[in-house]
Tab-separated table of N, CA, C and O in Angstrom:
chain	number	residue	atom	x	y	z
A	61	UNK	N	0.815	-1.211	0.000
A	61	UNK	CA	0.000	0.000	0.000
A	61	UNK	C	0.853	1.267	0.000
A	61	UNK	O	2.005	1.241	0.390
A	62	UNK	N	0.258	2.343	-0.432
A	62	UNK	CA	0.869	3.659	-0.321
A	62	UNK	C	0.589	4.154	1.088
A	62	UNK	O	-0.504	3.981	1.604
A	63	UNK	N	1.572	4.764	1.721
A	63	UNK	CA	1.408	5.210	3.096
A	63	UNK	C	1.328	6.720	3.171
A	63	UNK	O	2.049	7.427	2.476
A	64	UNK	N	0.457	7.182	4.039
A	64	UNK	CA	0.340	8.597	4.363
A	64	UNK	C	0.646	8.720	5.847
A	64	UNK	O	0.109	7.975	6.664
A	65	UNK	N	1.539	9.642	6.181
A	65	UNK	CA	1.915	9.882	7.567
A	65	UNK	C	1.561	11.324	7.883
A	65	UNK	O	1.890	12.239	7.112
A	66	UNK	N	0.881	11.536	9.035
A	66	UNK	CA	0.408	12.877	9.358
A	66	UNK	C	0.464	13.163	10.844
A	66	UNK	O	0.364	12.257	11.665
A	67	UNK	N	0.596	14.445	11.154
A	67	UNK	CA	0.426	14.932	12.524
A	67	UNK	C	-0.896	15.718	12.628
A	67	UNK	O	-1.266	16.157	13.699
A	68	UNK	N	-1.581	15.889	11.516
A	68	UNK	CA	-2.840	16.634	11.486
A	68	UNK	C	-3.976	15.729	11.963
A	68	UNK	O	-3.742	14.586	12.369
A	69	UNK	N	-5.201	16.220	11.898
A	69	UNK	CA	-6.382	15.482	12.323
A	69	UNK	C	-6.501	14.180	11.523
A	69	UNK	O	-6.751	14.196	10.318
A	70	UNK	N	-6.334	13.056	12.210
A	70	UNK	CA	-6.289	11.757	11.538
A	70	UNK	C	-7.568	11.440	10.777
A	70	UNK	O	-7.520	10.933	9.647
A	71	UNK	N	-8.716	11.734	11.376
A	71	UNK	CA	-9.985	11.426	10.718
A	71	UNK	C	-10.185	12.258	9.461
A	71	UNK	O	-10.684	11.760	8.446
A	72	UNK	N	-9.782	13.515	9.515
A	72	UNK	CA	-9.915	14.382	8.340
A	72	UNK	C	-8.982	13.936	7.220
A	72	UNK	O	-9.367	13.919	6.043
A	73	UNK	N	-7.755	13.568	7.578
A	73	UNK	CA	-6.810	13.098	6.553
A	73	UNK	C	-7.294	11.778	5.969
A	73	UNK	O	-7.272	11.581	4.748
A	74	UNK	N	-7.764	10.872	6.818
A	74	UNK	CA	-8.293	9.594	6.337
A	74	UNK	C	-9.446	9.827	5.365
A	74	UNK	O	-9.510	9.188	4.307
A	75	UNK	N	-10.335	10.733	5.697
A	75	UNK	CA	-11.464	11.029	4.807
A	75	UNK	C	-10.961	11.556	3.467
A	75	UNK	O	-11.457	11.150	2.405
A	76	UNK	N	-9.981	12.430	3.486
A	76	UNK	CA	-9.436	12.980	2.237
A	76	UNK	C	-8.768	11.898	1.404
A	76	UNK	O	-8.911	11.863	0.175
A	77	UNK	N	-8.037	11.004	2.052
A	77	UNK	CA	-7.383	9.901	1.329
A	77	UNK	C	-8.448	8.994	0.728
A	77	UNK	O	-8.386	8.637	-0.458
A	78	UNK	N	-9.437	8.620	1.522
A	78	UNK	CA	-10.491	7.715	1.072
A	78	UNK	C	-11.259	8.275	-0.125
A	78	UNK	O	-11.629	7.530	-1.032
A	79	UNK	N	-11.460	9.586	-0.128
A	79	UNK	CA	-12.211	10.234	-1.206
A	79	UNK	C	-11.364	10.545	-2.437
A	79	UNK	O	-11.902	10.992	-3.452
A	80	UNK	N	-10.070	10.303	-2.361
A	80	UNK	CA	-9.183	10.616	-3.491
A	80	UNK	C	-9.421	9.663	-4.652
A	80	UNK	O	-9.581	8.449	-4.458
A	81	UNK	N	-9.434	10.225	-5.841
A	81	UNK	CA	-9.614	9.413	-7.045
A	81	UNK	C	-8.480	8.404	-7.163
A	81	UNK	O	-7.310	8.738	-6.993
A	82	UNK	N	-8.841	7.155	-7.410
A	82	UNK	CA	-7.843	6.102	-7.600
A	82	UNK	C	-7.518	5.314	-6.345
A	82	UNK	O	-6.791	4.333	-6.402
A	83	UNK	N	-8.065	5.731	-5.196
A	83	UNK	CA	-7.838	4.997	-3.952
A	83	UNK	C	-9.012	4.049	-3.738
A	83	UNK	O	-10.169	4.472	-3.680
A	84	UNK	N	-8.717	2.747	-3.643
A	84	UNK	CA	-9.768	1.750	-3.413
A	84	UNK	C	-10.176	1.710	-1.946
A	84	UNK	O	-11.358	1.719	-1.629
A	85	UNK	N	-9.199	1.611	-1.054
A	85	UNK	CA	-9.468	1.565	0.375
A	85	UNK	C	-8.359	2.295	1.120
A	85	UNK	O	-7.241	2.418	0.626
A	86	UNK	N	-8.690	2.751	2.313
A	86	UNK	CA	-7.690	3.380	3.178
A	86	UNK	C	-8.098	3.137	4.618
A	86	UNK	O	-9.290	3.111	4.939
A	87	UNK	N	-7.101	2.956	5.472
A	87	UNK	CA	-7.380	2.762	6.884
A	87	UNK	C	-6.204	3.227	7.720
A	87	UNK	O	-5.058	3.219	7.256
A	88	UNK	N	-6.503	3.632	8.935
A	88	UNK	CA	-5.452	3.989	9.883
A	88	UNK	C	-4.830	2.695	10.367
A	88	UNK	O	-5.538	1.778	10.818
A	89	UNK	N	-3.513	2.597	10.253
A	89	UNK	CA	-2.829	1.367	10.640
A	89	UNK	C	-1.927	1.538	11.850
A	89	UNK	O	-1.501	0.551	12.434
A	90	UNK	N	-1.621	2.787	12.224
A	90	UNK	CA	-0.800	3.012	13.420
A	90	UNK	C	-0.987	4.439	13.902
A	90	UNK	O	-1.174	5.354	13.096
A	91	UNK	N	-0.933	4.607	15.227
A	91	UNK	CA	-0.984	5.933	15.835
A	91	UNK	C	-0.131	5.909	17.098
A	91	UNK	O	-0.262	4.997	17.915
A	92	UNK	N	0.732	6.924	17.238
A	92	UNK	CA	1.546	7.062	18.440
A	92	UNK	C	2.170	8.439	18.464
A	92	UNK	O	2.585	8.965	17.419
A	93	UNK	N	2.232	9.012	19.640
A	93	UNK	CA	2.913	10.294	19.843
A	93	UNK	C	2.455	11.380	18.879
A	93	UNK	O	3.265	12.172	18.390
A	94	UNK	N	1.161	11.392	18.568
A	94	UNK	CA	0.624	12.426	17.701
A	94	UNK	C	0.845	12.208	16.217
A	94	UNK	O	0.544	13.076	15.405
A	95	UNK	N	1.366	11.058	15.851
A	95	UNK	CA	1.615	10.731	14.444
A	95	UNK	C	0.691	9.582	14.047
A	95	UNK	O	0.558	8.599	14.774
A	96	UNK	N	0.051	9.721	12.891
A	96	UNK	CA	-0.846	8.693	12.382
A	96	UNK	C	-0.342	8.197	11.040
A	96	UNK	O	0.082	8.983	10.199
A	97	UNK	N	-0.398	6.883	10.851
A	97	UNK	CA	-0.074	6.283	9.562
A	97	UNK	C	-1.351	5.742	8.956
A	97	UNK	O	-2.124	5.046	9.617
A	98	UNK	N	-1.557	6.069	7.693
A	98	UNK	CA	-2.708	5.589	6.936
A	98	UNK	C	-2.179	4.797	5.751
A	98	UNK	O	-1.312	5.281	5.019
A	99	UNK	N	-2.675	3.586	5.576
A	99	UNK	CA	-2.323	2.784	4.412
A	99	UNK	C	-3.448	2.879	3.399
A	99	UNK	O	-4.619	2.657	3.741
A	100	UNK	N	-3.090	3.208	2.169
A	100	UNK	CA	-4.060	3.342	1.084
A	100	UNK	C	-3.750	2.319	0.005
A	100	UNK	O	-2.604	2.207	-0.444
A	101	UNK	N	-4.767	1.586	-0.395
A	101	UNK	CA	-4.624	0.624	-1.489
A	101	UNK	C	-5.150	1.302	-2.749
A	101	UNK	O	-6.295	1.755	-2.794
A	102	UNK	N	-4.283	1.374	-3.749
A	102	UNK	CA	-4.645	2.024	-4.999
A	102	UNK	C	-5.344	1.038	-5.925
A	102	UNK	O	-5.061	-0.157	-5.909
A	103	UNK	N	-6.229	1.558	-6.759
A	103	UNK	CA	-6.937	0.718	-7.713
A	103	UNK	C	-6.101	0.367	-8.931
A	103	UNK	O	-6.358	-0.629	-9.594
A	104	UNK	N	-5.099	1.166	-9.206
A	104	UNK	CA	-4.279	0.972	-10.404
A	104	UNK	C	-3.174	-0.054	-10.161
A	104	UNK	O	-2.752	-0.284	-9.026
A	105	UNK	N	-2.723	-0.642	-11.236
A	105	UNK	CA	-1.633	-1.604	-11.154
A	105	UNK	C	-0.345	-0.914	-10.722
A	105	UNK	O	-0.059	0.204	-11.169
A	106	UNK	N	0.427	-1.551	-9.838
A	106	UNK	CA	1.695	-0.969	-9.413
A	106	UNK	C	2.588	-0.646	-10.607
A	106	UNK	O	2.677	-1.429	-11.559
A	107	UNK	N	3.200	0.511	-10.566
A	107	UNK	CA	4.110	0.906	-11.635
A	107	UNK	C	3.437	1.532	-12.844
A	107	UNK	O	4.119	1.994	-13.751
A	108	UNK	N	2.120	1.562	-12.853
A	108	UNK	CA	1.414	2.105	-14.016
A	108	UNK	C	1.348	3.626	-13.946
A	108	UNK	O	1.546	4.232	-12.888
A	109	UNK	N	1.044	4.236	-15.074
A	109	UNK	CA	0.855	5.688	-15.106
A	109	UNK	C	-0.314	6.092	-14.211
A	109	UNK	O	-0.279	7.139	-13.559
A	110	UNK	N	-1.340	5.243	-14.161
A	110	UNK	CA	-2.500	5.554	-13.318
A	110	UNK	C	-2.106	5.564	-11.831
A	110	UNK	O	-2.578	6.415	-11.069
A	111	UNK	N	-1.255	4.643	-11.419
A	111	UNK	CA	-0.781	4.624	-10.033
A	111	UNK	C	0.032	5.879	-9.740
A	111	UNK	O	-0.135	6.507	-8.685
A	112	UNK	N	0.885	6.269	-10.662
A	112	UNK	CA	1.681	7.491	-10.504
A	112	UNK	C	0.768	8.694	-10.381
A	112	UNK	O	0.942	9.537	-9.503
A	113	UNK	N	-0.245	8.761	-11.231
A	113	UNK	CA	-1.183	9.879	-11.187
A	113	UNK	C	-1.953	9.916	-9.866
A	113	UNK	O	-2.226	10.996	-9.326
A	114	UNK	N	-2.302	8.747	-9.340
A	114	UNK	CA	-3.003	8.688	-8.061
A	114	UNK	C	-2.123	9.219	-6.938
A	114	UNK	O	-2.575	9.998	-6.099
A	115	UNK	N	-0.854	8.829	-6.925
A	115	UNK	CA	0.070	9.308	-5.889
A	115	UNK	C	0.251	10.819	-6.002
A	115	UNK	O	0.221	11.534	-4.995
A	116	UNK	N	0.401	11.310	-7.216
A	116	UNK	CA	0.522	12.760	-7.400
A	116	UNK	C	-0.748	13.477	-6.936
A	116	UNK	O	-0.687	14.528	-6.297
A	117	UNK	N	-1.901	12.894	-7.232
A	117	UNK	CA	-3.164	13.467	-6.799
A	117	UNK	C	-3.293	13.469	-5.284
A	117	UNK	O	-3.792	14.432	-4.693
A	118	UNK	N	-2.840	12.394	-4.641
A	118	UNK	CA	-2.845	12.347	-3.182
A	118	UNK	C	-1.979	13.459	-2.608
A	118	UNK	O	-2.378	14.158	-1.686
A	119	UNK	N	-0.790	13.608	-3.155
A	119	UNK	CA	0.113	14.653	-2.657
A	119	UNK	C	-0.514	16.029	-2.813
A	119	UNK	O	-0.459	16.846	-1.899
A	120	UNK	N	-1.117	16.280	-3.951
A	120	UNK	CA	-1.775	17.579	-4.158
A	120	UNK	C	-2.963	17.743	-3.214
A	120	UNK	O	-3.142	18.790	-2.602
A	121	UNK	N	-3.774	16.710	-3.107
A	121	UNK	CA	-4.979	16.790	-2.301
A	121	UNK	C	-4.723	16.911	-0.808
A	121	UNK	O	-5.557	17.425	-0.073
A	122	UNK	N	-3.568	16.441	-0.357
A	122	UNK	CA	-3.250	16.482	1.067
A	122	UNK	C	-2.346	17.651	1.429
A	122	UNK	O	-1.991	17.820	2.600
A	123	UNK	N	-2.008	18.462	0.458
A	123	UNK	CA	-1.053	19.549	0.697
A	123	UNK	C	-1.556	20.582	1.704
A	123	UNK	O	-0.754	21.273	2.331
A	124	UNK	N	-2.847	20.679	1.906
A	124	UNK	CA	-3.402	21.634	2.860
A	124	UNK	C	-3.346	21.168	4.310
A	124	UNK	O	-3.604	21.953	5.222
A	125	UNK	N	-2.994	19.915	4.524
A	125	UNK	CA	-2.893	19.399	5.882
A	125	UNK	C	-1.488	19.646	6.424
A	125	UNK	O	-0.501	19.529	5.696
A	126	UNK	N	-1.416	19.962	7.707
A	126	UNK	CA	-0.132	20.230	8.345
A	126	UNK	C	0.676	18.959	8.520
A	126	UNK	O	0.143	17.943	8.975
A	127	UNK	N	1.952	19.022	8.166
A	127	UNK	CA	2.902	17.927	8.403
A	127	UNK	C	2.326	16.575	7.970
A	127	UNK	O	2.271	15.625	8.737
A	128	UNK	N	1.884	16.523	6.717
A	128	UNK	CA	1.294	15.312	6.141
A	128	UNK	C	2.063	14.952	4.882
A	128	UNK	O	2.312	15.797	4.033
A	129	UNK	N	2.445	13.679	4.785
A	129	UNK	CA	3.329	13.249	3.705
A	129	UNK	C	2.863	11.919	3.125
A	129	UNK	O	2.439	11.038	3.861
A	130	UNK	N	2.988	11.784	1.821
A	130	UNK	CA	2.757	10.511	1.149
A	130	UNK	C	4.112	9.840	1.074
A	130	UNK	O	5.064	10.402	0.542
A	131	UNK	N	4.192	8.641	1.652
A	131	UNK	CA	5.473	7.954	1.779
A	131	UNK	C	5.460	6.637	1.013
A	131	UNK	O	4.396	6.075	0.752
A	132	UNK	N	6.630	6.159	0.700
A	132	UNK	CA	6.774	4.873	0.018
A	132	UNK	C	7.204	3.815	1.009
A	132	UNK	O	8.064	4.052	1.853
A	133	UNK	N	6.603	2.670	0.918
A	133	UNK	CA	7.045	1.528	1.708
A	133	UNK	C	8.183	0.868	0.943
A	133	UNK	O	8.052	0.541	-0.234
A	134	UNK	N	9.297	0.686	1.605
A	134	UNK	CA	10.436	0.036	0.960
A	134	UNK	C	10.203	-1.465	0.950
A	134	UNK	O	10.033	-2.085	1.977
A	135	UNK	N	10.173	-2.009	-0.243
A	135	UNK	CA	9.949	-3.440	-0.412
A	135	UNK	C	10.629	-3.864	-1.701
A	135	UNK	O	11.261	-3.053	-2.369
A	136	UNK	N	10.485	-5.106	-2.048
A	136	UNK	CA	11.033	-5.572	-3.311
A	136	UNK	C	10.310	-4.854	-4.429
A	136	UNK	O	9.085	-4.876	-4.509
A	137	UNK	N	11.048	-4.150	-5.260
A	137	UNK	CA	10.439	-3.340	-6.309
A	137	UNK	C	10.019	-1.995	-5.751
A	137	UNK	O	9.907	-1.800	-4.553
A	138	UNK	N	9.795	-1.058	-6.623
A	138	UNK	CA	9.432	0.295	-6.195
A	138	UNK	C	7.920	0.435	-6.082
A	138	UNK	O	7.181	-0.091	-6.898
A	139	UNK	N	7.471	1.144	-5.078
A	139	UNK	CA	6.051	1.463	-4.964
A	139	UNK	C	5.789	2.699	-5.814
A	139	UNK	O	6.720	3.420	-6.174
A	140	UNK	N	4.538	2.984	-6.135
A	140	UNK	CA	4.245	4.184	-6.927
A	140	UNK	C	4.790	5.458	-6.291
A	140	UNK	O	5.307	6.322	-6.975
A	141	UNK	N	4.708	5.581	-4.971
A	141	UNK	CA	5.223	6.795	-4.318
A	141	UNK	C	6.727	6.909	-4.505
A	141	UNK	O	7.260	7.998	-4.730
A	142	UNK	N	7.436	5.798	-4.436
A	142	UNK	CA	8.882	5.833	-4.629
A	142	UNK	C	9.222	6.220	-6.055
A	142	UNK	O	10.165	6.977	-6.300
A	143	UNK	N	8.467	5.717	-7.008
A	143	UNK	CA	8.731	6.053	-8.399
A	143	UNK	C	8.485	7.530	-8.656
A	143	UNK	O	9.245	8.168	-9.380
A	144	UNK	N	7.456	8.080	-8.064
A	144	UNK	CA	7.157	9.494	-8.256
A	144	UNK	C	8.258	10.335	-7.648
A	144	UNK	O	8.687	11.321	-8.221
A	145	UNK	N	8.768	9.934	-6.486
A	145	UNK	CA	9.795	10.705	-5.808
A	145	UNK	C	11.090	10.735	-6.622
A	145	UNK	O	11.784	11.721	-6.635
A	146	UNK	N	11.403	9.637	-7.318
A	146	UNK	CA	12.681	9.574	-8.014
A	146	UNK	C	12.592	9.932	-9.491
A	146	UNK	O	13.599	10.147	-10.131
A	147	UNK	N	11.401	10.010	-10.019
A	147	UNK	CA	11.224	10.291	-11.432
A	147	UNK	C	11.134	11.791	-11.683
A	147	UNK	O	10.529	12.521	-10.927
A	148	UNK	N	11.754	12.237	-12.729
A	148	UNK	CA	11.761	13.660	-13.064
A	148	UNK	C	10.563	13.983	-13.956
A	148	UNK	O	10.294	13.286	-14.919
A	149	UNK	N	9.845	15.080	-13.642
A	149	UNK	CA	8.688	15.492	-14.449
A	149	UNK	C	8.907	16.857	-15.000
A	149	UNK	O	9.359	17.752	-14.416
């Protein structure tokens, strides 16, 4: 999944992630010390242009929240967030 990490209102960020185009499901998976992690499952195939567009849309859509970031989970192969971070546009 694509991960969102925030110090802002967890329920509001979760709602924004859930309502984002291209996100199939999202849920809070961890909370501690004022930091919340949300895992979002994208509808697009990993590595596809649609997945990249979804990650970019998430970043744009969450930009109004304080200290909120779309992060990549390091695993075998690159996640869409990792590809967006390293790819030049």
